[in-house]
Structures are given as C-alpha cells and as structure tokens.
Amino acid sequence: MDRTTRKSAAILTAIMAVEAVPLVLTLLSSPPGVAGRLWGWHPGIAAAWVGAAAVATAYVLYARHSLPLVRQRFFDIDGLKLLVVPFAIVTGTFEELFFRKMLMDWAARAGAGALVQIVASAVIFGAAHAVWGLFGRQWRVALGAALATGVLGALLAGLYLLGGRQVAPCAWAHMLINLAIEPWLVMAAVSAGRDGWARRGTA
C-alpha cells in the first residue's frame, strides 16, 4: 500500500468515525421507526425519487469527466473501495440529516423562505467540503471543491423540499454518489498536484 493510499484510507476512516458518533446517538435517541424515515421508500414523492436518481447520476458523471483519477479507477475494486461502503452509509445519512433536515428545518422555523433555506444549506455544505482542498494543500482546490459541492448541496436541498421534507431521497442520492466516486475523490485531493484536480478546480 503506497503513501497516498494509506493517507486516503486514514482520511476516510477518520471522517466516518467523526460522523458515526452523532449519527448513532441520533438514532438511539429517536423514536421507533426513524430508520424507515431515513432510508425507507416513501410513496407519494415520486418526483423526489426521480430527482434523486438524476442528481446522483449527473454528479457522478461530472466527477468522472472532471477528475482523471476518478475516471481511470472508477471500476476498480480493492480494500480501499470496500471501505467506502460503510463510509457512504454513514456520511451520506449523517450529512443529509445535518445539512438538509436539521439546518433547513431550523431555518424554516426561524421564518426563512424556501430560497433562503436552499442557499444556506448549499453555502454551508460547500464550505464544509472545502476541506478536500486542504488535504492537497491547494487553496484553488478548496475553492473548486466548495463551488462544486455547493451546487450539489443546492440540488439536494431542492430535493428535500420537493419530497415534502423527507430526507430519504437526499440520503440515497448522497450515499450513491459517495459509493460511486470514493475513494478516488479523496485520492485526487491528496495528490492534487499530480491528478489534475487543481488544474480543473473541481470537487
């Protein structure tokens, strides 16, 4: 295992561990049936499910087009890729609970309209993902990551509202994106100077 692979595995594990703690605590303190609301099929919001599939597909295709490493290793299966399975479940679920449900519901209770909720969710989501650029020690990469994930955050926020504030479509879209393009996205950030991320300024 080379240095980049080891560092990528360490980053994935650390992020998963940090987000797993509040996710598990949330599930344990929630009433029965919350898992069904998080991951289950909700009839009556077909448009949100279709939108989730479209958002996930579009973002994965965008990442493959923009990042040579993602494109080259997209179908590779190894130990690092297998680590992404629990990573995708934990991060996809927790981040949608936080950046969509918790943040947007709080904004709604504070009197913010739909547009403000979407913008707030997108900006904070994008800012949080600027950390990918810091892994590669590239400020330009950080900006690119923030912009790309900010757009994704806006789309997921729109899905959340489209689905009547049901988080499941957003969580599934997020999990599928992570499952498809990790760990190559992390490896691209770690080796930003070599894989073209910094040149393209993308997330």
PDB file of N, CA and C in Angstrom, residues 10-11 19-20 29 32 35 74 77 103 109 123 131 134 137 146 148 154 161 175:
ATOM      1  N   ALA A  10      -6.809   6.571   5.794  1.00  0.00           N
ATOM      2  CA  ALA A  10      -6.858   7.219   7.104  1.00  0.00           C
ATOM      3  C   ALA A  10      -7.883   8.351   7.118  1.00  0.00           C
ATOM      4  N   ILE A  11      -7.947   9.119   6.042  1.00  0.00           N
ATOM      5  CA  ILE A  11      -8.899  10.226   5.953  1.00  0.00           C
ATOM      6  C   ILE A  11     -10.331   9.698   5.936  1.00  0.00           C
ATOM      7  N   GLU A  19     -18.347  11.257  12.008  1.00  0.00           N
ATOM      8  CA  GLU A  19     -19.758  11.405  11.694  1.00  0.00           C
ATOM      9  C   GLU A  19     -20.610  10.254  12.237  1.00  0.00           C
ATOM     10  N   ALA A  20     -19.983   9.107  12.478  1.00  0.00           N
ATOM     11  CA  ALA A  20     -20.733   7.960  13.000  1.00  0.00           C
ATOM     12  C   ALA A  20     -21.229   8.212  14.413  1.00  0.00           C
ATOM     13  N   SER A  29     -31.479   7.955  20.179  1.00  0.00           N
ATOM     14  CA  SER A  29     -32.371   8.854  20.924  1.00  0.00           C
ATOM     15  C   SER A  29     -33.673   9.156  20.183  1.00  0.00           C
ATOM     16  N   PRO A  32     -39.020   4.922  17.725  1.00  0.00           N
ATOM     17  CA  PRO A  32     -39.023   3.775  16.805  1.00  0.00           C
ATOM     18  C   PRO A  32     -39.528   4.179  15.413  1.00  0.00           C
ATOM     19  N   ALA A  35     -35.516   4.840  11.379  1.00  0.00           N
ATOM     20  CA  ALA A  35     -34.701   4.272  10.294  1.00  0.00           C
ATOM     21  C   ALA A  35     -35.493   4.187   9.006  1.00  0.00           C
ATOM     22  N   PHE A  74     -12.541   4.190 -11.775  1.00  0.00           N
ATOM     23  CA  PHE A  74     -13.963   4.150 -11.435  1.00  0.00           C
ATOM     24  C   PHE A  74     -14.446   2.726 -11.155  1.00  0.00           C
ATOM     25  N   ILE A  77     -11.980  -2.369  -7.856  1.00  0.00           N
ATOM     26  CA  ILE A  77     -12.462  -2.892  -6.587  1.00  0.00           C
ATOM     27  C   ILE A  77     -11.261  -3.380  -5.788  1.00  0.00           C
ATOM     28  N   LEU A 103     -30.562  21.700   9.441  1.00  0.00           N
ATOM     29  CA  LEU A 103     -30.282  23.089   9.086  1.00  0.00           C
ATOM     30  C   LEU A 103     -31.486  23.757   8.426  1.00  0.00           C
ATOM     31  N   ARG A 109     -38.117  27.282  10.718  1.00  0.00           N
ATOM     32  CA  ARG A 109     -38.714  27.708  11.989  1.00  0.00           C
ATOM     33  C   ARG A 109     -38.360  29.155  12.308  1.00  0.00           C
ATOM     34  N   VAL A 123     -24.492  26.801   0.756  1.00  0.00           N
ATOM     35  CA  VAL A 123     -23.272  27.527   1.123  1.00  0.00           C
ATOM     36  C   VAL A 123     -22.537  26.806   2.249  1.00  0.00           C
ATOM     37  N   VAL A 131     -12.640  21.432   2.775  1.00  0.00           N
ATOM     38  CA  VAL A 131     -11.564  20.706   3.444  1.00  0.00           C
ATOM     39  C   VAL A 131     -10.822  19.788   2.480  1.00  0.00           C
ATOM     40  N   LEU A 134      -7.767  21.333   1.363  1.00  0.00           N
ATOM     41  CA  LEU A 134      -6.731  21.414   2.377  1.00  0.00           C
ATOM     42  C   LEU A 134      -5.939  20.115   2.475  1.00  0.00           C
ATOM     43  N   ARG A 137      -3.409  20.607   0.138  1.00  0.00           N
ATOM     44  CA  ARG A 137      -2.707  21.859   0.388  1.00  0.00           C
ATOM     45  C   ARG A 137      -2.810  22.800  -0.802  1.00  0.00           C
ATOM     46  N   ALA A 146     -15.521  23.659  -2.857  1.00  0.00           N
ATOM     47  CA  ALA A 146     -16.637  24.382  -2.247  1.00  0.00           C
ATOM     48  C   ALA A 146     -17.705  24.722  -3.284  1.00  0.00           C
ATOM     49  N   ALA A 148     -18.277  23.205  -6.306  1.00  0.00           N
ATOM     50  CA  ALA A 148     -18.924  22.006  -6.847  1.00  0.00           C
ATOM     51  C   ALA A 148     -19.871  21.379  -5.840  1.00  0.00           C
ATOM     52  N   ALA A 154     -27.178  22.559  -3.140  1.00  0.00           N
ATOM     53  CA  ALA A 154     -28.398  23.249  -3.565  1.00  0.00           C
ATOM     54  C   ALA A 154     -29.388  22.273  -4.200  1.00  0.00           C
ATOM     55  N   LEU A 161     -37.019  19.727  -0.255  1.00  0.00           N
ATOM     56  CA  LEU A 161     -38.290  20.446  -0.293  1.00  0.00           C
ATOM     57  C   LEU A 161     -39.276  19.772  -1.244  1.00  0.00           C
ATOM     58  N   MET A 175     -25.553   8.842  -0.679  1.00  0.00           N
ATOM     59  CA  MET A 175     -24.863   7.567  -0.491  1.00  0.00           C
ATOM     60  C   MET A 175     -24.378   6.997  -1.819  1.00  0.00           C
TER      61      MET A 175
END
